[in-house]
Short mmCIF file of N, CA and C in Angstrom, two decimals:
data_model
loop_
_atom_site.label_atom_id
_atom_site.label_comp_id
_atom_site.label_asym_id
_atom_site.label_seq_id
_atom_site.Cartn_x
_atom_site.Cartn_y
_atom_site.Cartn_z
N UNK C 1 133.14 108.82 44.20
CA UNK C 1 133.02 108.00 45.37
C UNK C 1 132.31 106.69 45.04
N UNK C 2 131.27 106.77 44.21
CA UNK C 2 130.54 105.56 43.87
C UNK C 2 131.42 104.57 43.13
N UNK C 3 132.27 105.06 42.22
CA UNK C 3 133.12 104.15 41.46
C UNK C 3 134.12 103.44 42.36
N UNK C 4 134.67 104.12 43.37
CA UNK C 4 135.61 103.45 44.26
C UNK C 4 134.89 102.43 45.13
N UNK C 5 133.65 102.72 45.51
CA UNK C 5 132.89 101.74 46.27
C UNK C 5 132.61 100.52 45.40
N UNK C 6 132.26 100.75 44.14
CA UNK C 6 131.99 99.63 43.25
C UNK C 6 133.25 98.80 43.08
N UNK C 7 134.39 99.46 42.92
CA UNK C 7 135.65 98.73 42.77
C UNK C 7 135.95 97.95 44.04
N UNK C 8 135.71 98.55 45.19
CA UNK C 8 135.93 97.87 46.46
C UNK C 8 135.03 96.65 46.60
N UNK C 9 133.77 96.81 46.19
CA UNK C 9 132.84 95.69 46.26
C UNK C 9 133.30 94.58 45.32
N UNK C 10 133.73 94.94 44.13
CA UNK C 10 134.21 93.96 43.17
C UNK C 10 135.44 93.23 43.70
N UNK C 11 136.37 93.99 44.30
CA UNK C 11 137.58 93.38 44.85
C UNK C 11 137.21 92.43 45.98
N UNK C 12 136.24 92.82 46.80
CA UNK C 12 135.81 91.96 47.90
C UNK C 12 135.27 90.64 47.35
N UNK C 13 134.48 90.73 46.28
CA UNK C 13 133.96 89.51 45.67
C UNK C 13 135.10 88.66 45.14
N UNK C 14 136.08 89.29 44.50
CA UNK C 14 137.22 88.55 43.99
C UNK C 14 137.99 87.88 45.12
N UNK C 15 138.21 88.61 46.21
CA UNK C 15 138.94 88.03 47.34
C UNK C 15 138.17 86.87 47.93
N UNK C 16 136.84 86.98 47.97
CA UNK C 16 136.02 85.88 48.46
C UNK C 16 136.20 84.68 47.53
N UNK C 17 136.20 84.93 46.23
CA UNK C 17 136.38 83.86 45.27
C UNK C 17 137.75 83.20 45.44
N UNK C 18 138.78 84.02 45.65
CA UNK C 18 140.12 83.48 45.85
C UNK C 18 140.16 82.65 47.13
N UNK C 19 139.52 83.15 48.16
CA UNK C 19 139.47 82.42 49.41
C UNK C 19 138.76 81.09 49.23
N UNK C 20 137.65 81.11 48.49
CA UNK C 20 136.91 79.88 48.22
C UNK C 20 137.77 78.91 47.40
N UNK C 21 138.46 79.44 46.39
CA UNK C 21 139.32 78.57 45.58
C UNK C 21 140.42 77.97 46.44
N UNK C 22 141.07 78.80 47.24
CA UNK C 22 142.16 78.31 48.09
C UNK C 22 141.65 77.25 49.04
N UNK C 23 140.47 77.48 49.61
CA UNK C 23 139.92 76.49 50.54
C UNK C 23 139.59 75.19 49.81
N UNK C 24 139.02 75.30 48.60
CA UNK C 24 138.68 74.08 47.86
C UNK C 24 139.94 73.32 47.44
N UNK C 25 141.01 74.04 47.15
CA UNK C 25 142.25 73.40 46.70
C UNK C 25 143.11 72.91 47.87
N UNK C 26 143.18 73.68 48.95
CA UNK C 26 144.09 73.37 50.05
C UNK C 26 143.38 73.21 51.39
N UNK C 27 142.04 73.09 51.37
CA UNK C 27 141.27 73.01 52.60
C UNK C 27 141.34 71.67 53.31
N UNK C 28 141.60 70.60 52.58
CA UNK C 28 141.70 69.30 53.24
C UNK C 28 143.02 69.22 54.00
N UNK C 29 143.09 68.40 55.02
CA UNK C 29 144.34 68.29 55.78
C UNK C 29 145.54 67.92 54.90
N UNK C 30 145.35 67.00 53.96
CA UNK C 30 146.47 66.59 53.10
C UNK C 30 146.94 67.73 52.20
N UNK C 31 145.99 68.40 51.55
CA UNK C 31 146.37 69.48 50.64
C UNK C 31 146.87 70.70 51.40
N UNK C 32 146.33 70.93 52.59
CA UNK C 32 146.84 72.02 53.43
C UNK C 32 148.30 71.79 53.78
N UNK C 33 148.63 70.53 54.05
CA UNK C 33 150.02 70.17 54.34
C UNK C 33 150.90 70.41 53.12
N UNK C 34 150.40 70.03 51.93
CA UNK C 34 151.15 70.25 50.69
C UNK C 34 151.41 71.75 50.51
N UNK C 35 150.40 72.58 50.72
CA UNK C 35 150.54 74.03 50.59
C UNK C 35 151.62 74.55 51.54
N UNK C 36 151.55 74.17 52.80
CA UNK C 36 152.54 74.64 53.78
C UNK C 36 153.94 74.15 53.44
N UNK C 37 154.06 72.89 53.01
CA UNK C 37 155.38 72.35 52.67
C UNK C 37 155.96 73.03 51.44
N UNK C 38 155.12 73.29 50.44
CA UNK C 38 155.61 73.97 49.23
C UNK C 38 156.10 75.37 49.55
N UNK C 39 155.33 76.12 50.32
CA UNK C 39 155.74 77.48 50.69
C UNK C 39 157.03 77.44 51.52
N UNK C 40 157.11 76.51 52.44
CA UNK C 40 158.31 76.39 53.28
C UNK C 40 159.52 76.03 52.43
N UNK C 41 159.34 75.15 51.45
CA UNK C 41 160.46 74.74 50.59
C UNK C 41 160.95 75.92 49.74
N UNK C 42 160.01 76.68 49.19
CA UNK C 42 160.38 77.86 48.41
C UNK C 42 161.15 78.83 49.30
N UNK C 43 160.65 79.07 50.50
CA UNK C 43 161.31 80.00 51.43
C UNK C 43 162.72 79.51 51.78
N UNK C 44 162.86 78.22 52.03
CA UNK C 44 164.17 77.66 52.37
C UNK C 44 165.16 77.79 51.22
N UNK C 45 164.70 77.48 50.01
CA UNK C 45 165.57 77.56 48.84
C UNK C 45 166.03 78.99 48.56
N UNK C 46 165.16 79.95 48.79
CA UNK C 46 165.46 81.33 48.42
C UNK C 46 166.01 82.19 49.56
N UNK C 47 165.93 81.71 50.79
CA UNK C 47 166.38 82.49 51.96
C UNK C 47 167.82 83.01 51.81
N UNK C 48 168.75 82.25 51.24
CA UNK C 48 170.12 82.78 51.10
C UNK C 48 170.21 84.05 50.24
N UNK C 49 169.17 84.33 49.47
CA UNK C 49 169.17 85.50 48.59
C UNK C 49 168.42 86.69 49.18
N UNK C 50 167.98 86.58 50.43
CA UNK C 50 167.20 87.65 51.06
C UNK C 50 167.97 88.96 51.01
N UNK C 51 167.28 89.99 50.52
CA UNK C 51 167.87 91.32 50.43
C UNK C 51 168.81 91.52 49.26
N UNK C 52 169.06 90.48 48.46
CA UNK C 52 170.00 90.58 47.34
C UNK C 52 169.32 90.69 45.98
N UNK C 53 168.01 90.45 45.93
CA UNK C 53 167.29 90.46 44.67
C UNK C 53 166.49 91.75 44.56
N UNK C 54 166.71 92.49 43.49
CA UNK C 54 165.98 93.75 43.36
C UNK C 54 164.64 93.56 42.66
N UNK C 55 164.52 92.56 41.78
CA UNK C 55 163.27 92.36 41.04
C UNK C 55 163.00 90.87 40.86
N UNK C 56 161.78 90.47 41.23
CA UNK C 56 161.35 89.08 41.13
C UNK C 56 160.07 89.02 40.31
N UNK C 57 160.00 88.06 39.38
CA UNK C 57 158.79 87.81 38.61
C UNK C 57 158.21 86.48 39.05
N UNK C 58 156.96 86.49 39.47
CA UNK C 58 156.21 85.28 39.81
C UNK C 58 155.18 85.09 38.71
N UNK C 59 155.44 84.12 37.83
CA UNK C 59 154.56 83.93 36.68
C UNK C 59 154.52 82.46 36.26
N UNK C 60 153.37 81.94 36.03
CA UNK C 60 152.08 82.54 36.32
C UNK C 60 151.82 82.52 37.83
N UNK C 61 151.28 83.61 38.32
CA UNK C 61 151.10 83.77 39.76
C UNK C 61 149.77 83.23 40.26
N UNK C 62 148.83 83.01 39.34
CA UNK C 62 147.52 82.53 39.78
C UNK C 62 146.90 83.51 40.76
N UNK C 63 146.50 83.00 41.90
CA UNK C 63 145.87 83.83 42.93
C UNK C 63 146.89 84.49 43.84
N UNK C 64 148.17 84.41 43.51
CA UNK C 64 149.19 85.07 44.31
C UNK C 64 149.59 84.28 45.54
N UNK C 65 149.45 82.96 45.47
CA UNK C 65 149.72 82.09 46.62
C UNK C 65 151.13 82.25 47.16
N UNK C 66 152.11 82.50 46.28
CA UNK C 66 153.50 82.62 46.74
C UNK C 66 153.94 84.06 46.98
N UNK C 67 153.05 85.01 46.75
CA UNK C 67 153.44 86.43 46.89
C UNK C 67 154.01 86.76 48.25
N UNK C 68 153.37 86.27 49.30
CA UNK C 68 153.85 86.57 50.66
C UNK C 68 155.23 85.99 50.87
N UNK C 69 155.42 84.74 50.46
CA UNK C 69 156.73 84.08 50.61
C UNK C 69 157.80 84.84 49.84
N UNK C 70 157.51 85.23 48.60
CA UNK C 70 158.49 85.93 47.78
C UNK C 70 158.75 87.35 48.29
N UNK C 71 157.72 88.00 48.82
CA UNK C 71 157.94 89.36 49.33
C UNK C 71 158.83 89.37 50.56
N UNK C 72 158.93 88.25 51.26
CA UNK C 72 159.82 88.16 52.42
C UNK C 72 161.30 88.23 52.03
N UNK C 73 161.58 88.07 50.73
CA UNK C 73 162.96 88.20 50.23
C UNK C 73 163.36 89.67 50.12
N UNK C 74 162.41 90.55 50.35
CA UNK C 74 162.63 92.00 50.34
C UNK C 74 163.14 92.54 49.00
N UNK C 75 162.52 92.10 47.88
CA UNK C 75 162.92 92.71 46.61
C UNK C 75 162.39 94.13 46.52
N UNK C 76 163.03 94.94 45.72
CA UNK C 76 162.53 96.30 45.47
C UNK C 76 161.20 96.20 44.72
N UNK C 77 161.08 95.19 43.84
CA UNK C 77 159.87 95.00 43.04
C UNK C 77 159.57 93.51 42.93
N UNK C 78 158.33 93.16 43.17
CA UNK C 78 157.83 91.80 42.94
C UNK C 78 156.66 91.92 41.98
N UNK C 79 156.75 91.25 40.84
CA UNK C 79 155.67 91.27 39.86
C UNK C 79 154.97 89.92 39.91
N UNK C 80 153.67 89.97 40.21
CA UNK C 80 152.81 88.78 40.16
C UNK C 80 152.03 88.87 38.87
N UNK C 81 152.30 87.96 37.94
CA UNK C 81 151.73 88.04 36.61
C UNK C 81 150.92 86.78 36.31
N UNK C 82 149.74 86.96 35.75
CA UNK C 82 148.94 85.84 35.28
C UNK C 82 148.05 86.33 34.16
N UNK C 83 147.72 85.46 33.22
CA UNK C 83 146.90 85.89 32.09
C UNK C 83 145.41 85.90 32.41
N UNK C 84 145.02 85.23 33.48
CA UNK C 84 143.60 85.15 33.84
C UNK C 84 143.23 86.28 34.79
N UNK C 85 142.37 87.19 34.33
CA UNK C 85 141.96 88.33 35.15
C UNK C 85 141.29 87.88 36.43
N UNK C 86 140.51 86.81 36.36
CA UNK C 86 139.80 86.34 37.55
C UNK C 86 140.76 85.85 38.62
N UNK C 87 141.90 85.33 38.21
CA UNK C 87 142.89 84.86 39.19
C UNK C 87 143.74 86.02 39.71
N UNK C 88 144.34 86.75 38.82
CA UNK C 88 145.27 87.79 39.23
C UNK C 88 144.53 88.92 39.96
N UNK C 89 143.25 89.09 39.66
CA UNK C 89 142.45 90.08 40.38
C UNK C 89 142.31 89.76 41.85
N UNK C 90 142.59 88.53 42.23
CA UNK C 90 142.48 88.10 43.63
C UNK C 90 143.82 88.11 44.35
N UNK C 91 144.89 88.35 43.63
CA UNK C 91 146.22 88.31 44.24
C UNK C 91 146.35 89.39 45.31
N UNK C 92 147.05 89.08 46.40
CA UNK C 92 147.21 90.06 47.48
C UNK C 92 147.89 91.33 46.98
N UNK C 93 147.40 92.47 47.45
CA UNK C 93 148.00 93.77 47.11
C UNK C 93 148.83 94.24 48.29
N UNK C 94 150.06 94.60 48.03
CA UNK C 94 150.92 95.16 49.08
C UNK C 94 151.97 96.04 48.43
N UNK C 95 152.58 96.88 49.23
CA UNK C 95 153.60 97.79 48.72
C UNK C 95 154.75 96.99 48.11
N UNK C 96 155.21 97.43 46.95
CA UNK C 96 156.32 96.77 46.28
C UNK C 96 155.92 95.57 45.43
N UNK C 97 154.61 95.29 45.35
CA UNK C 97 154.12 94.17 44.54
C UNK C 97 153.26 94.74 43.42
N UNK C 98 153.67 94.47 42.19
CA UNK C 98 152.90 94.88 41.01
C UNK C 98 152.11 93.65 40.54
N UNK C 99 150.80 93.77 40.53
CA UNK C 99 149.94 92.69 40.06
C UNK C 99 149.57 93.02 38.63
N UNK C 100 149.88 92.12 37.71
CA UNK C 100 149.76 92.42 36.29
C UNK C 100 149.09 91.28 35.54
N UNK C 101 148.11 91.63 34.71
CA UNK C 101 147.49 90.64 33.84
C UNK C 101 148.24 90.67 32.51
N UNK C 102 148.85 89.55 32.17
CA UNK C 102 149.58 89.42 30.91
C UNK C 102 149.80 87.94 30.64
N UNK C 103 150.12 87.62 29.41
CA UNK C 103 150.36 86.24 29.01
C UNK C 103 151.83 85.89 29.26
N UNK C 104 152.05 84.83 29.99
CA UNK C 104 153.41 84.39 30.31
C UNK C 104 154.19 84.03 29.05
N UNK C 105 153.49 83.63 28.00
CA UNK C 105 154.16 83.28 26.74
C UNK C 105 154.65 84.51 25.99
N UNK C 106 154.12 85.69 26.35
CA UNK C 106 154.52 86.94 25.69
C UNK C 106 154.79 87.99 26.77
N UNK C 107 155.87 87.80 27.48
CA UNK C 107 156.19 88.67 28.61
C UNK C 107 156.44 90.11 28.15
N UNK C 108 155.81 91.07 28.82
CA UNK C 108 155.95 92.48 28.42
C UNK C 108 157.11 93.19 29.11
N UNK C 109 158.27 92.54 29.17
CA UNK C 109 159.42 93.12 29.88
C UNK C 109 160.66 93.07 29.00
N UNK C 110 161.59 93.95 29.28
CA UNK C 110 162.87 93.92 28.57
C UNK C 110 163.68 92.72 29.08
N UNK C 111 164.63 92.30 28.27
CA UNK C 111 165.51 91.20 28.64
C UNK C 111 166.24 91.51 29.93
N UNK C 112 166.34 90.52 30.77
CA UNK C 112 167.06 90.60 32.06
C UNK C 112 166.49 91.66 33.01
N UNK C 113 165.17 91.82 32.96
CA UNK C 113 164.52 92.79 33.85
C UNK C 113 164.43 92.27 35.29
N UNK C 114 164.58 90.95 35.48
CA UNK C 114 164.41 90.35 36.79
C UNK C 114 165.64 89.56 37.21
N UNK C 115 165.90 89.60 38.50
CA UNK C 115 166.99 88.80 39.06
C UNK C 115 166.55 87.34 39.26
N UNK C 116 165.26 87.14 39.43
CA UNK C 116 164.72 85.81 39.69
C UNK C 116 163.34 85.69 39.05
N UNK C 117 163.11 84.58 38.36
CA UNK C 117 161.79 84.27 37.81
C UNK C 117 161.32 82.98 38.48
N UNK C 118 160.17 83.05 39.12
CA UNK C 118 159.58 81.88 39.78
C UNK C 118 158.44 81.40 38.90
N UNK C 119 158.56 80.18 38.44
CA UNK C 119 157.54 79.55 37.59
C UNK C 119 157.14 78.26 38.30
N UNK C 120 156.18 78.38 39.20
CA UNK C 120 155.83 77.28 40.09
C UNK C 120 154.59 76.56 39.58
N UNK C 121 154.72 75.25 39.40
CA UNK C 121 153.61 74.40 38.95
C UNK C 121 153.07 74.81 37.59
N UNK C 122 153.94 75.12 36.66
CA UNK C 122 153.46 75.53 35.34
C UNK C 122 154.15 74.79 34.20
N UNK C 123 155.43 74.58 34.29
CA UNK C 123 156.18 74.02 33.16
C UNK C 123 155.62 72.69 32.67
N UNK C 124 155.08 71.88 33.57
CA UNK C 124 154.56 70.57 33.17
C UNK C 124 153.32 70.70 32.27
N UNK C 125 152.72 71.89 32.20
CA UNK C 125 151.54 72.10 31.36
C UNK C 125 151.88 72.57 29.96
N UNK C 126 153.14 72.85 29.69
CA UNK C 126 153.54 73.39 28.39
C UNK C 126 153.88 72.28 27.40
N UNK C 127 153.60 72.55 26.14
CA UNK C 127 153.98 71.59 25.09
C UNK C 127 155.49 71.50 24.95
N UNK C 128 156.16 72.67 25.05
CA UNK C 128 157.60 72.72 24.89
C UNK C 128 158.24 73.59 25.98
N UNK C 129 158.46 73.02 27.17
CA UNK C 129 159.04 73.81 28.26
C UNK C 129 160.41 74.41 27.91
N UNK C 130 161.16 73.75 27.04
CA UNK C 130 162.49 74.26 26.68
C UNK C 130 162.38 75.61 25.96
N UNK C 131 161.32 75.80 25.18
CA UNK C 131 161.13 77.07 24.47
C UNK C 131 160.95 78.22 25.48
N UNK C 132 160.14 78.00 26.49
CA UNK C 132 159.94 79.04 27.50
C UNK C 132 161.22 79.25 28.30
N UNK C 133 161.89 78.19 28.62
CA UNK C 133 163.15 78.29 29.37
C UNK C 133 164.17 79.13 28.59
N UNK C 134 164.23 78.93 27.28
CA UNK C 134 165.17 79.69 26.45
C UNK C 134 164.83 81.18 26.46
N UNK C 135 163.53 81.51 26.46
CA UNK C 135 163.13 82.92 26.50
C UNK C 135 163.43 83.58 27.82
N UNK C 136 163.49 82.78 28.89
CA UNK C 136 163.74 83.34 30.22
C UNK C 136 165.21 83.53 30.51
N UNK C 137 166.09 82.94 29.71
CA UNK C 137 167.53 83.07 29.96
C UNK C 137 168.04 84.44 29.61
#
């Protein structure tokens, strides 16, 4: 019982940290608008595929900001992956969502395990985005 309480307390601290990060990043009116517009755009682009995707990978998922939007597509499995434990530990937990700490550069999945890979706000940080794109094909 004590270990589950400790884990719950730790998760609560992580969720508070995620909430603080989200507020610091998207708390201003301008950035809040950017957050809402980005989520709406992702939802609009992917809505035609609702119910047709069995597995979606969101990587790097960070704090799981897009998890809710992606779960609305009703995949059988949604994997939120990030290499930073402090970030992925804050990602929302819900049925059908696997939260996984792993390095996006060394994905621990078989080829073609996902119908859709969402890589939001990450490619511009890579030295060679084409290399990652080739691995995802």
